[in-house]
GROMACS .gro file of C-alpha atoms in nm:
model
  111
    1MET     CA    1   9.574   9.941  12.693
    2SER     CA    2   9.798  10.245  12.651
    3HIS     CA    3   9.520  10.496  12.716
    4LEU     CA    4   9.279  10.353  12.958
    5ARG     CA    5   9.090  10.651  13.104
    6ILE     CA    6   9.165  10.746  13.461
    7PRO     CA    7   8.826  10.842  13.617
    8LYS     CA    8   8.778  11.213  13.626
    9GLU     CA    9   8.731  11.240  13.992
   10TRP     CA   10   9.049  11.070  14.078
   11THR     CA   11   9.352  11.273  14.184
   12ILE     CA   12   9.732  11.217  14.189
   13GLN     CA   13   9.833  11.062  14.520
   14ARG     CA   14  10.212  11.051  14.457
   15SER     CA   15  10.461  11.112  14.177
   16THR     CA   16  10.806  10.965  14.153
   17PRO     CA   17  11.122  11.155  14.061
   18PHE     CA   18  11.256  11.099  13.706
   19PHE     CA   19  11.412  10.761  13.642
   20THR     CA   20  11.683  10.664  13.381
   21LYS     CA   21  11.857  10.338  13.327
   22GLU     CA   22  12.110  10.435  13.596
   23ASN     CA   23  11.844  10.473  13.877
   24VAL     CA   24  11.531  10.285  13.785
   25PRO     CA   25  11.405  10.060  14.070
   26ALA     CA   26  11.472   9.697  13.987
   27ASP     CA   27  11.102   9.627  14.075
   28LEU     CA   28  10.983   9.826  13.781
   29LEU     CA   29  11.198   9.605  13.546
   30SER     CA   30  11.025   9.284  13.674
   31HIS     CA   31  10.669   9.164  13.736
   32HIS     CA   32  10.482   9.406  13.946
   33CYS     CA   33  10.129   9.556  13.962
   34THR     CA   34   9.949   9.868  14.076
   35ALA     CA   35   9.786   9.850  14.415
   36LYS     CA   36   9.406   9.803  14.442
   37ASP     CA   37   9.214  10.118  14.350
   38VAL     CA   38   9.530  10.275  14.201
   39PHE     CA   39   9.603  10.372  13.849
   40GLY     CA   40   9.961  10.420  13.724
   41GLN     CA   41  10.037  10.676  13.464
   42LEU     CA   42  10.386  10.640  13.304
   43CYS     CA   43  10.509  10.970  13.148
   44VAL     CA   44  10.819  10.954  12.920
   45MET     CA   45  11.025  11.268  12.888
   46GLU     CA   46  11.319  11.133  12.665
   47GLY     CA   47  11.387  10.825  12.486
   48THR     CA   48  11.147  10.521  12.489
   49VAL     CA   49  10.996  10.304  12.751
   50THR     CA   50  10.831   9.967  12.646
   51TYR     CA   51  10.548   9.852  12.868
   52TYR     CA   52  10.459   9.473  12.886
   53GLY     CA   53  10.133   9.371  13.032
   54PHE     CA   54  10.061   9.024  13.164
   55ALA     CA   55   9.736   8.829  13.222
   56ASP     CA   56   9.835   8.756  13.588
   57ALA     CA   57  10.147   8.729  13.818
   58LYS     CA   58  10.251   8.381  13.679
   59ALA     CA   59  10.234   8.469  13.307
   60THR     CA   60  10.571   8.474  13.134
   61GLU     CA   61  10.459   8.592  12.795
   62PRO     CA   62  10.315   8.949  12.767
   63GLU     CA   63   9.951   8.985  12.637
   64VAL     CA   64  10.021   9.355  12.571
   65LYS     CA   65  10.314   9.558  12.447
   66VAL     CA   66  10.304   9.941  12.433
   67ILE     CA   67  10.598  10.149  12.307
   68ILE     CA   68  10.590  10.486  12.487
   69ASN     CA   69  10.800  10.753  12.330
   70ALA     CA   70  10.920  11.099  12.453
   71GLY     CA   71  10.624  11.332  12.514
   72GLU     CA   72  10.376  11.042  12.544
   73PHE     CA   73  10.226  10.867  12.850
   74ALA     CA   74  10.047  10.528  12.910
   75THR     CA   75   9.806  10.424  13.195
   76SER     CA   76   9.804  10.091  13.385
   77PRO     CA   77   9.500   9.992  13.567
   78SER     CA   78   9.457   9.874  13.912
   79GLU     CA   79   9.607   9.541  14.008
   80TYR     CA   80   9.743   9.477  13.635
   81TRP     CA   81  10.080   9.290  13.631
   82HIS     CA   82  10.335   9.446  13.407
   83ARG     CA   83  10.699   9.540  13.365
   84VAL     CA   84  10.896   9.800  13.164
   85GLU     CA   85  11.210   9.817  12.952
   86LEU     CA   86  11.404  10.143  12.895
   87SER     CA   87  11.601  10.256  12.596
   88ASP     CA   88  11.955  10.379  12.690
   89ASP     CA   89  11.847  10.746  12.681
   90ALA     CA   90  11.506  10.698  12.859
   91GLN     CA   91  11.388  10.936  13.130
   92PHE     CA   92  11.040  10.888  13.280
   93ASN     CA   93  10.834  10.914  13.594
   94LEU     CA   94  10.507  10.781  13.732
   95ASN     CA   95  10.199  10.936  13.873
   96PHE     CA   96   9.974  10.733  14.095
   97TRP     CA   97   9.609  10.808  14.089
   98SER     CA   98   9.317  10.719  14.312
   99ASP     CA   99   8.976  10.828  14.428
  100ALA     CA  100   9.079  10.815  14.797
  101ASP     CA  101   9.371  10.948  15.006
  102LYS     CA  102   9.639  10.686  14.955
  103ARG     CA  103   9.947  10.914  14.987
  104ASN     CA  104  10.088  10.703  15.266
  105ASP     CA  105   9.992  10.362  15.103
  106LYS     CA  106  10.217  10.137  14.905
  107MET     CA  107  10.124  10.214  14.529
  108PHE     CA  108  10.231   9.872  14.383
  109LYS     CA  109  10.319   9.512  14.474
  110THR     CA  110  10.578   9.262  14.339
  111LYS     CA  111  10.573   8.884  14.329
   0.00000   0.00000   0.00000
């Protein structure tokens, strides 16, 4: 799960600023999923981010747990439900990849 390959012909459509515990959007801390035909790439600069993947929007127990340390990244496939937890010193950003121009589209959805 932590290194599903983003297709080589896809490009980054949007990148977020760096997030910390102080400014992380609440949606990222609860169930959400990447949009259709969008891959998410979570890049950790400092601390640790824990990624929890769920079988569907209603699942309460994760089927996947990936610990992403500083200097590492993980990918999240299209329409896969997940959430993250941050260490106190975590700093990370997200890149959203697609094979089509989606720069003006919503990159994820919530429950």
